[in-house]
XYZ file of C-alpha atoms in Angstrom:
722
model
C 100.233 139.612 137.862
C 102.470 136.312 137.811
C 99.806 133.777 137.797
C 97.853 135.521 134.325
C 101.026 136.065 132.686
C 101.510 132.142 133.505
C 97.934 131.798 132.486
C 98.656 132.972 129.101
C 101.880 130.955 128.937
C 100.101 127.859 129.637
C 97.018 128.346 127.417
C 99.307 129.236 124.049
C 101.581 125.872 124.765
C 98.616 124.352 124.959
C 96.979 126.086 121.870
C 100.360 124.672 120.012
C 100.145 121.038 121.278
C 97.093 120.717 120.159
C 97.858 122.303 116.571
C 101.353 119.852 116.420
C 98.652 117.147 117.093
C 96.297 117.959 114.669
C 98.772 118.247 112.017
C 100.283 114.994 113.166
C 97.449 113.392 112.271
C 96.958 115.109 108.935
C 100.814 114.455 107.822
C 99.518 110.847 108.250
C 96.761 110.479 105.482
C 98.093 110.394 101.831
C 97.250 112.848 99.620
C 94.873 110.616 96.887
C 93.100 109.772 99.996
C 92.707 113.749 100.816
C 91.044 113.883 97.026
C 89.139 111.427 96.844
C 87.170 112.487 100.419
C 86.685 115.634 98.859
C 84.866 113.788 95.979
C 82.527 112.854 98.284
C 82.937 109.017 97.000
C 80.518 106.820 98.737
C 82.772 103.730 98.364
C 85.912 104.077 99.752
C 88.748 101.753 100.533
C 91.337 102.938 103.188
C 95.015 101.266 103.415
C 95.444 101.680 107.441
C 99.064 100.695 108.373
C 100.442 100.238 111.995
C 103.546 101.382 113.883
C 104.130 97.566 116.319
C 102.757 94.416 116.150
C 101.949 92.354 119.694
C 105.001 90.017 118.697
C 108.635 91.099 118.675
C 110.906 88.961 116.909
C 114.794 88.900 117.948
C 117.827 88.514 115.985
C 118.401 85.095 118.193
C 114.926 83.926 116.449
C 113.130 84.011 119.872
C 109.703 85.394 119.764
C 108.630 88.193 122.852
C 104.848 89.067 123.893
C 105.115 92.549 124.044
C 102.336 93.147 126.069
C 102.448 90.386 129.376
C 106.493 89.923 128.579
C 106.183 86.105 127.796
C 108.656 83.918 125.766
C 107.312 82.081 122.820
C 107.305 79.136 121.198
C 108.103 78.962 116.957
C 106.125 76.256 116.814
C 103.129 79.343 118.672
C 104.090 81.499 116.978
C 103.602 79.212 113.083
C 100.325 77.749 114.583
C 99.542 81.463 115.468
C 100.123 82.570 112.031
C 98.782 79.600 110.240
C 102.400 78.814 107.685
C 101.907 75.696 106.606
C 104.873 73.185 106.401
C 105.442 73.017 102.900
C 105.951 77.193 103.267
C 108.626 76.412 106.052
C 110.017 73.889 103.602
C 109.827 76.084 101.500
C 111.973 79.096 102.867
C 114.216 76.891 103.979
C 115.258 76.059 100.784
C 115.110 78.317 99.078
C 116.230 81.421 101.127
C 119.343 82.442 101.993
C 118.932 83.707 105.866
C 118.543 80.892 108.865
C 115.852 82.895 109.868
C 112.553 81.055 108.292
C 110.004 83.359 110.177
C 110.954 86.847 110.624
C 109.134 90.088 112.277
C 107.188 90.534 108.622
C 105.344 87.368 109.934
C 103.812 88.257 112.590
C 100.270 88.777 113.500
C 98.516 92.531 113.375
C 97.140 93.203 116.487
C 94.072 92.515 116.911
C 93.585 95.364 119.537
C 94.474 98.158 116.935
C 91.824 96.511 114.515
C 89.300 96.822 117.207
C 89.904 99.949 117.608
C 89.411 101.130 114.583
C 86.373 98.947 113.983
C 85.115 101.411 116.614
C 85.151 104.280 114.774
C 82.057 103.643 112.928
C 79.641 100.555 113.156
C 79.824 100.726 109.321
C 83.674 100.358 109.183
C 84.438 96.694 107.053
C 87.587 95.100 107.580
C 88.353 93.626 104.144
C 92.036 92.184 103.955
C 95.212 92.382 106.620
C 98.550 92.093 105.673
C 100.790 90.939 108.073
C 104.185 91.914 105.955
C 102.927 95.508 105.275
C 101.429 95.540 108.603
C 98.374 97.098 107.657
C 94.363 96.621 107.235
C 92.143 97.412 103.835
C 89.114 98.632 105.185
C 85.429 99.919 103.366
C 83.470 102.481 104.014
C 80.234 102.702 102.205
C 77.589 105.208 102.086
C 78.615 107.898 103.939
C 78.469 111.738 103.403
C 81.695 113.935 103.553
C 81.379 115.413 106.924
C 81.052 111.516 108.259
C 83.685 110.232 106.102
C 85.834 113.098 106.870
C 85.135 112.815 111.026
C 86.079 108.655 110.353
C 89.256 109.011 109.256
C 89.816 111.944 111.643
C 88.958 109.149 114.533
C 91.043 106.662 112.570
C 94.527 108.965 112.325
C 93.925 110.287 116.148
C 95.118 106.373 117.527
C 98.728 106.700 118.870
C 99.610 103.439 117.162
C 98.172 104.661 113.395
C 101.132 105.571 111.046
C 99.247 106.392 108.251
C 96.160 106.287 105.966
C 95.992 105.710 102.044
C 93.609 105.051 99.609
C 93.272 101.208 98.434
C 94.582 101.734 94.448
C 92.069 100.335 91.731
C 93.743 99.233 88.811
C 91.662 99.979 85.281
C 92.434 96.220 83.093
C 93.938 97.247 80.075
C 95.997 94.394 79.540
C 94.215 92.867 76.073
C 93.309 96.065 74.924
C 93.422 96.924 71.362
C 95.968 99.575 70.679
C 94.133 103.444 70.387
C 96.858 105.084 69.836
C 97.728 108.335 67.841
C 101.248 107.752 67.926
C 103.337 107.169 64.508
C 104.981 103.953 65.986
C 102.018 102.541 66.184
C 100.159 103.930 63.012
C 102.928 101.612 61.483
C 101.698 98.347 62.908
C 98.959 97.735 60.195
C 99.468 94.564 59.754
C 100.116 93.359 63.442
C 96.283 95.502 63.918
C 94.502 93.344 61.045
C 96.155 90.079 62.998
C 94.847 91.284 66.096
C 91.502 91.706 64.999
C 91.086 88.333 63.394
C 91.409 86.136 66.520
C 89.395 83.242 65.005
C 87.666 80.559 67.267
C 89.112 77.088 66.754
C 87.734 73.542 66.474
C 90.083 70.949 66.552
C 89.520 67.007 66.733
C 91.711 65.552 69.050
C 92.944 62.193 68.031
C 95.461 60.943 71.477
C 93.664 58.569 73.299
C 93.402 58.562 76.825
C 95.777 55.344 77.094
C 98.576 57.909 74.798
C 97.656 60.207 77.610
C 98.734 58.156 80.952
C 101.916 56.986 78.833
C 102.651 61.203 79.073
C 101.856 61.680 82.654
C 103.733 57.799 83.673
C 107.347 59.282 81.786
C 107.115 56.155 79.535
C 108.428 58.038 76.430
C 106.225 56.318 74.203
C 104.946 59.204 72.627
C 106.552 61.242 70.534
C 106.953 65.013 71.536
C 106.329 66.897 68.158
C 104.575 69.243 66.470
C 101.779 67.194 66.071
C 101.424 66.868 69.816
C 101.521 70.579 70.707
C 99.157 71.156 68.259
C 99.325 75.433 68.044
C 101.035 75.528 70.771
C 104.160 74.236 69.250
C 105.717 77.801 68.264
C 105.790 79.165 71.559
C 107.171 76.464 73.558
C 109.626 75.763 70.685
C 110.864 79.169 70.755
C 111.926 78.619 74.622
C 113.129 75.401 74.486
C 110.363 74.514 76.370
C 109.688 71.474 74.353
C 113.512 70.372 75.001
C 113.113 70.033 79.259
C 109.376 68.200 78.315
C 111.505 65.330 76.506
C 113.394 64.732 79.573
C 109.971 64.052 81.195
C 110.093 67.715 83.560
C 106.165 68.431 82.755
C 106.314 71.012 86.532
C 105.310 67.692 88.906
C 105.179 68.915 92.436
C 105.425 72.275 91.932
C 102.759 74.259 93.028
C 101.787 77.945 91.145
C 99.661 80.508 92.209
C 97.552 82.597 89.400
C 96.310 85.563 90.344
C 93.846 86.634 87.646
C 90.177 86.769 86.876
C 87.786 83.465 87.304
C 88.796 80.142 85.782
C 86.232 77.627 82.992
C 87.883 74.892 85.126
C 85.187 72.961 82.799
C 86.953 73.451 79.803
C 88.618 69.847 78.880
C 92.282 71.521 78.509
C 92.349 72.095 82.349
C 90.235 69.210 84.008
C 93.633 67.155 84.331
C 95.182 69.937 86.540
C 95.096 68.878 90.070
C 94.009 71.934 92.021
C 94.723 72.142 95.067
C 92.753 75.067 96.313
C 91.261 78.192 94.853
C 89.605 81.301 96.481
C 87.623 84.256 95.697
C 88.628 87.803 96.940
C 86.003 89.507 94.978
C 83.384 87.780 96.498
C 84.939 85.966 99.365
C 84.216 82.748 98.291
C 85.965 79.687 97.697
C 84.851 79.346 93.934
C 86.688 80.781 90.978
C 84.455 79.645 88.625
C 81.367 82.086 86.965
C 78.377 80.749 85.418
C 78.142 81.382 81.743
C 75.890 83.888 81.042
C 74.665 83.462 77.504
C 73.287 86.791 76.790
C 76.488 88.952 76.842
C 77.201 90.834 74.550
C 80.494 91.495 74.824
C 81.954 87.271 75.538
C 85.525 89.441 77.404
C 83.039 90.615 79.709
C 82.543 87.656 81.342
C 84.598 87.184 84.289
C 85.971 83.633 83.011
C 87.612 85.229 79.916
C 91.126 86.197 81.031
C 91.772 83.888 83.818
C 90.833 80.457 81.967
C 93.174 81.958 78.894
C 95.726 82.606 81.190
C 95.926 79.227 82.783
C 95.773 77.291 79.804
C 98.653 78.694 78.585
C 100.869 77.630 81.530
C 98.908 74.294 83.090
C 96.082 73.453 80.015
C 96.843 69.500 78.605
C 94.581 68.745 75.512
C 96.672 66.800 73.189
C 96.629 67.837 69.059
C 95.195 71.260 70.583
C 96.533 72.518 73.105
C 99.900 72.247 75.824
C 101.290 74.266 78.672
C 104.365 74.672 79.857
C 103.745 73.384 82.958
C 100.769 70.805 82.307
C 101.200 68.695 85.536
C 101.918 70.904 88.040
C 99.717 71.404 91.161
C 97.709 74.864 90.589
C 96.064 77.509 93.719
C 93.869 79.578 92.218
C 92.703 83.015 92.938
C 90.600 85.651 91.589
C 91.216 89.487 92.412
C 89.721 90.993 88.592
C 86.705 91.810 89.220
C 84.920 91.964 85.004
C 83.022 95.025 84.753
C 82.827 97.534 82.788
C 85.400 98.882 83.736
C 87.606 96.134 84.502
C 89.199 97.043 88.595
C 91.595 95.668 90.046
C 91.773 96.376 93.338
C 95.773 95.959 95.223
C 94.254 94.934 98.147
C 92.692 91.404 96.749
C 96.246 90.916 94.813
C 98.832 90.918 98.458
C 96.684 89.177 100.265
C 96.291 86.154 97.759
C 100.221 86.776 97.617
C 100.261 86.491 101.279
C 98.227 83.649 101.856
C 99.877 81.740 98.459
C 102.575 82.069 100.996
C 102.382 80.616 103.735
C 100.318 77.734 102.082
C 104.123 76.804 100.425
C 103.271 77.602 96.958
C 106.801 78.114 95.403
C 106.040 80.695 92.190
C 103.202 82.820 91.453
C 101.973 84.263 87.981
C 100.087 87.333 87.229
C 99.481 89.139 84.146
C 97.911 91.508 86.412
C 99.557 94.758 86.894
C 98.954 98.679 88.817
C 99.769 101.886 87.320
C 96.421 103.828 86.849
C 97.233 105.592 90.306
C 100.883 105.345 90.296
C 103.366 108.110 88.807
C 106.230 106.370 86.674
C 108.718 107.880 89.800
C 106.914 105.924 91.428
C 107.978 102.622 89.415
C 111.364 101.943 90.985
C 110.921 98.739 92.827
C 110.659 100.124 96.383
C 107.337 102.762 96.866
C 103.884 101.509 95.683
C 102.617 98.072 98.451
C 102.400 96.124 95.954
C 106.232 96.014 95.159
C 106.737 95.900 98.555
C 104.789 92.479 98.556
C 106.310 91.202 96.614
C 109.811 91.929 97.665
C 109.114 90.583 100.410
C 107.759 87.031 98.651
C 110.894 86.773 96.739
C 112.964 87.246 99.973
C 110.587 84.098 101.559
C 111.723 82.388 98.972
C 109.482 82.897 96.101
C 109.673 83.335 92.037
C 107.503 85.788 90.774
C 106.744 85.769 87.383
C 104.704 88.645 85.784
C 103.804 90.240 82.813
C 104.708 94.060 81.717
C 101.350 95.170 80.725
C 100.629 95.736 76.530
C 101.304 100.078 77.109
C 104.510 99.756 74.899
C 106.298 103.447 75.186
C 103.992 104.188 78.488
C 106.235 101.672 80.296
C 106.378 98.999 82.706
C 103.793 98.779 85.191
C 104.091 97.149 89.556
C 105.251 95.151 90.578
C 107.167 94.257 87.485
C 109.506 97.794 88.502
C 110.475 95.256 91.458
C 114.109 94.029 90.891
C 114.117 90.087 91.455
C 109.933 89.944 90.359
C 110.837 88.509 86.850
C 109.425 90.692 84.003
C 107.692 89.447 80.747
C 107.339 90.674 77.545
C 106.028 89.785 74.561
C 107.776 89.189 71.017
C 107.147 87.902 67.252
C 107.108 84.763 66.362
C 109.520 85.532 64.099
C 111.241 86.681 67.404
C 113.250 89.682 65.640
C 111.449 92.041 67.816
C 108.740 92.420 70.781
C 105.431 92.791 70.127
C 104.101 95.807 69.179
C 102.582 96.328 72.275
C 104.510 94.847 74.554
C 105.549 97.506 77.239
C 109.082 98.742 77.425
C 111.606 99.739 80.459
C 113.454 101.179 82.157
C 112.015 101.142 85.766
C 112.315 104.446 86.652
C 115.595 104.421 88.158
C 117.174 102.599 85.460
C 117.026 99.427 85.837
C 116.754 96.992 82.722
C 112.821 95.914 82.306
C 111.329 93.702 81.378
C 113.699 90.733 82.134
C 112.585 88.034 79.541
C 110.126 87.579 76.473
C 108.415 85.023 75.275
C 105.964 84.853 72.460
C 103.045 87.682 72.854
C 101.145 86.903 69.112
C 99.549 83.776 67.724
C 99.430 82.334 71.044
C 97.083 79.592 71.643
C 94.664 80.002 73.822
C 91.324 78.033 75.745
C 88.523 79.870 75.361
C 85.678 80.161 77.868
C 83.019 80.121 75.507
C 82.687 76.017 75.131
C 84.146 72.916 76.823
C 86.286 72.271 73.643
C 86.853 76.290 72.117
C 90.116 77.314 71.670
C 91.387 81.081 69.922
C 94.663 82.213 69.131
C 95.280 85.476 71.474
C 97.569 88.205 71.965
C 99.191 89.853 74.720
C 101.689 89.394 77.473
C 99.235 88.246 79.516
C 100.759 85.115 77.948
C 104.145 85.377 77.107
C 104.331 85.383 81.290
C 102.341 81.959 81.354
C 105.136 80.768 78.907
C 108.008 82.003 80.896
C 106.243 80.646 84.448
C 105.324 77.545 83.173
C 109.408 77.169 81.788
C 110.342 78.117 85.007
C 108.374 75.392 87.265
C 109.990 73.036 84.767
C 113.442 74.831 85.875
C 112.856 74.871 89.045
C 112.208 71.066 89.187
C 114.639 69.721 88.239
C 117.376 72.497 90.142
C 115.148 71.552 93.728
C 117.437 73.877 95.495
C 117.968 77.013 93.393
C 116.279 80.141 94.927
C 114.704 83.267 93.323
C 118.173 85.485 92.850
C 119.602 82.277 91.221
C 116.772 81.505 88.983
C 116.769 85.065 87.973
C 120.321 84.965 87.091
C 120.060 81.532 84.992
C 117.183 82.819 82.720
C 119.047 86.204 82.335
C 122.525 84.792 81.575
C 120.700 82.579 78.910
C 118.452 84.094 77.088
C 119.433 85.425 73.556
C 120.949 89.025 74.533
C 122.297 87.968 77.070
C 125.677 90.333 76.308
C 123.207 93.848 74.951
C 120.170 94.247 77.091
C 117.628 96.646 76.572
C 114.548 98.457 77.361
C 112.441 97.243 74.619
C 113.760 93.182 74.775
C 115.263 93.404 77.854
C 117.954 90.424 78.048
C 115.978 88.325 75.424
C 114.272 85.444 74.384
C 113.586 83.211 77.143
C 115.799 79.688 76.937
C 114.341 77.331 79.408
C 116.698 74.239 78.780
C 119.846 76.567 78.612
C 118.614 77.962 81.643
C 117.856 74.762 83.248
C 121.920 73.793 82.397
C 123.061 76.849 83.870
C 125.733 77.137 86.844
C 124.511 79.912 89.415
C 126.641 81.188 91.705
C 125.809 79.773 95.035
C 127.676 81.910 96.742
C 127.041 84.575 99.164
C 129.109 87.838 99.628
C 130.027 86.740 102.307
C 132.416 84.240 100.504
C 133.327 86.417 97.201
C 132.898 89.816 97.653
C 130.851 92.696 96.073
C 131.141 94.451 92.541
C 131.794 98.189 92.335
C 132.344 98.862 95.341
C 129.771 97.671 96.890
C 129.293 96.611 100.977
C 128.299 93.187 101.621
C 125.586 92.965 104.544
C 126.308 89.607 106.401
C 124.997 89.554 109.656
C 121.119 91.233 110.572
C 122.530 93.720 113.386
C 124.908 95.560 110.619
C 126.655 98.666 112.231
C 124.276 100.835 109.223
C 121.417 102.582 110.057
C 118.323 100.739 109.297
C 117.191 102.910 105.979
C 120.427 102.450 104.151
C 120.954 98.822 104.665
C 117.180 97.536 106.096
C 116.063 96.371 102.632
C 119.406 94.467 101.941
C 119.230 90.240 102.581
C 122.056 88.909 104.629
C 124.758 87.390 101.821
C 123.822 90.315 99.115
C 125.397 93.723 98.717
C 124.364 97.386 98.650
C 125.192 99.142 95.359
C 125.979 102.478 94.798
C 123.924 104.094 93.197
C 125.021 103.038 89.471
C 124.450 99.392 90.308
C 122.528 96.890 91.153
C 122.364 93.758 91.847
C 123.435 90.823 94.134
C 126.674 91.687 93.897
C 126.342 95.035 92.071
C 127.230 93.775 88.390
C 124.646 95.391 87.094
C 125.038 98.934 85.255
C 121.984 101.579 85.214
C 120.405 103.038 82.621
C 121.356 106.558 82.083
C 117.710 108.194 81.921
C 115.807 108.983 78.769
C 115.006 112.131 78.102
C 112.166 111.375 76.247
C 110.789 108.443 77.320
C 110.925 109.735 80.977
C 108.849 112.735 79.389
C 106.264 111.049 77.655
C 105.781 109.186 81.282
C 105.347 112.844 83.071
C 108.298 112.829 84.602
C 111.316 114.606 84.301
C 115.590 113.122 84.548
C 117.150 113.831 87.315
C 120.314 116.222 86.384
C 123.533 115.259 88.408
C 125.906 117.967 88.399
C 129.235 115.190 89.021
C 128.625 113.965 86.248
C 129.897 115.567 82.890
C 128.433 113.135 80.033
C 125.086 112.598 78.352
C 124.205 116.277 79.600
C 124.645 115.250 83.318
C 121.578 112.768 83.161
C 121.451 110.450 86.084
C 119.793 107.377 86.331
C 116.345 108.100 87.475
C 113.054 109.194 86.048
C 111.148 111.635 89.012
C 108.743 113.424 89.656
C 108.788 117.059 88.970
C 107.407 118.035 91.730
C 110.506 116.628 93.835
C 112.016 119.988 93.421
C 114.807 118.961 95.957
C 115.347 115.936 93.761
C 115.870 117.694 90.227
C 120.004 118.291 91.060
C 122.235 116.555 92.742
C 125.903 116.380 92.699
C 127.610 113.183 93.861
C 129.588 110.460 92.412
C 126.914 107.624 91.866
C 129.786 105.041 91.962
C 130.575 104.731 95.365
C 128.418 104.171 97.818
C 128.049 106.427 101.055
C 126.627 104.476 104.273
C 125.837 106.226 107.377
C 126.797 104.290 111.034
C 124.262 104.100 113.605
C 126.298 106.085 115.521
C 127.427 108.355 112.741
C 131.056 106.841 112.902
C 133.011 106.260 109.902
C 133.987 102.804 109.009
C 136.970 102.399 107.103
C 135.469 99.478 105.726
C 132.338 100.601 104.399
C 133.196 99.271 101.310
C 134.398 96.169 98.839
C 135.117 95.194 95.873
C 135.833 91.773 94.092
C 139.606 92.708 94.074
C 140.134 94.034 98.073
C 136.326 94.514 99.093
C 138.100 98.104 100.634
C 137.419 101.622 99.740
C 138.262 105.231 100.877
C 135.373 106.371 102.665
C 137.002 110.065 103.763
C 136.103 110.961 100.110
C 132.805 109.807 99.788
C 131.071 112.492 102.464
C 132.651 115.507 100.989
C 131.437 113.580 97.042
C 127.922 113.679 98.829
C 128.242 116.452 100.752
C 125.740 118.707 98.637
C 123.314 115.970 97.956
C 122.856 116.065 101.821
C 122.540 119.426 102.769
C 119.296 119.338 101.459
C 118.412 116.580 104.195
C 120.394 117.700 106.573
C 119.645 121.043 106.723
C 115.534 120.788 106.188
C 112.788 120.824 108.866
C 109.530 118.227 109.116
C 106.650 120.667 108.339
C 105.064 119.275 111.632
C 108.640 121.056 113.685
C 108.385 124.273 111.490
C 104.395 124.106 112.485
C 105.447 123.676 116.220
C 108.081 126.031 116.379
C 106.517 128.762 114.608
C 102.855 127.803 116.922
C 105.811 128.239 120.131
C 107.171 131.453 118.715
C 104.128 133.203 118.044
C 103.052 131.961 122.001
C 105.804 133.879 123.265
C 105.097 136.319 121.331
C 101.842 137.258 122.450
C 103.396 136.930 125.549
C 105.691 139.560 125.201
C 103.806 141.981 124.112
C 101.003 140.800 126.739
C 103.655 142.015 129.337
C 105.029 144.932 127.364
C 100.988 146.189 127.520
C 100.603 145.464 130.934
C 103.750 147.309 131.700
C 102.749 150.103 129.379
C 99.422 150.524 131.345
C 101.680 150.033 134.644
C 103.596 152.987 133.626
C 100.804 154.805 132.411
C 99.032 154.607 135.501
C 102.064 155.548 137.668
C 102.452 158.333 135.638
C 98.878 159.538 136.233
C 99.226 158.520 139.452
C 102.883 160.991 139.978
C 100.991 163.900 138.084
C 97.599 163.388 140.191
C 99.865 163.385 143.792
C 101.920 166.770 142.411
C 98.692 168.407 141.624
C 97.629 167.922 144.969
C 101.103 169.242 146.758
């Protein structure tokens, strides 16, 4: 009997753990991926994130091979990763930390990749992301059952953290705005202009000798409207021409431009110093496609958009078109697929970004944004993969400039939601208002976006249909290139400025620096004024934090990783109402109309008595736990690693301290949900164990009942015999 009960108990517990393991695997798979599999898609691209790496990095800047225990030198790591010296030099010059190689740089485990590929012979490895410890794979021509089997094989690997869909974005960067919104119906004049894009044929009155004199800084050439041609309006509006007059053209600044194909044979692009190129779509080292004269719609050419954006920043054809940074060096990355749907895949963009950083690129510019698969509530600068990658790049010393997109009230894309990605919107030629299609902010967590503005209408571009063809265009794609080129000149002039100082300089000197808003951000870019600005060169370790922020002074900080791991050393961790290096910026209260328009709901903070208790966050209506909160957003709550309070948790510019005793009570209601909640995995396991023991108890009772019944029957029989 004892052995029978033991066997029943073991069977039940074993069954519970089988269920638990299966559920653990299911929780690794995102809802988007599950839905895609159920749609029986024949072409599936998947992100696979791993839990650990083969090599670990320690705070003393040492590296250890986890499998062998061997110490590795910094040179061995650099050679293993393939980081160029230019990247190391840029990191040492443009980041605040003394650590120039970190865990994010370390390579993905080859063993993990091999194990994943062994799940099926038809799995194709696309790209690796060291920064995200992830790979993207393709699974093609498989039915639903086969897809499920492959995904199930992958998720069962103990080293697999999660699986998600590689998102594809339907490019609408320069589409005609067909919205029926009343606001857009009032823009008939703009629409007439948009439909009247002229192909231009301009005579060149500048000789090669004159061009050489410009590049040699002889100051013999007058840089006036005649020299700039139709590019003059955009460059003059941003005061970029003044930096040109000082002899700054982007020299020695390396720029990565991520876009579609590039018609490098155009006369305005022939002078460019190309330091490399890669076609991530076709996996080859050429980003220029052959022109197809039979195209019924020329905008479907692979070379159309990339050629236009490259010309606005790097073009040089005096009298016709002058780019904002015409003497910079360029690396071209083609990541966009120009077919009927204009699909852009996010793994291409991330791969291009990591590659550019390793090569020593200084500045990244792109007119591609991702929103199609994301909820607006995800656009908080920390959720999407592409924003995470952008944040890491900035921490490594890169400056990133992205167009906000042409969606007006529908809002910004990712990665423009990232805090220090410079999001560029478009303005009219007068500069009095934003272009009617330029996307509005803010981010879903209330930060001012766009950051800066530049000309977004009547922008002169190189047109891919001929070597000397030009055109006037509209769109934030071109606004961002004007700004990116201007920033390249600022970097040329101020060689030691990092991304945060550049951000401060351009926002503090823009036309609306004192009254930013969600339409035009901090206003029109002023490159010349920004180049003369004196940004803060001190970290919070020296000057403290504003608005009750907490300064991160070292890597091994006493606060839990979720609170502090995303903060750069020398920067402040801010209370919910503030953001910025020193917590100097105040978030915008959630706009109910815009939030609802973007399929979100404004979070309610019952602690706030003004503005109908609206918080700063536009969240998903499905996020029931966070629909209502109750805490003071002006006070920062931090949890120490040993769960004890630290009397110095908060600092301000005046006394660098605050009372944490009240913080816990203020945040009590907000934390109750998290502290009292049980994860689905644990819940299922607990229920299963309860059921198992219930079955065991019922079995015992049944056995005892049978035994009792038999005893009674035996007693009756014995009594009858007596």
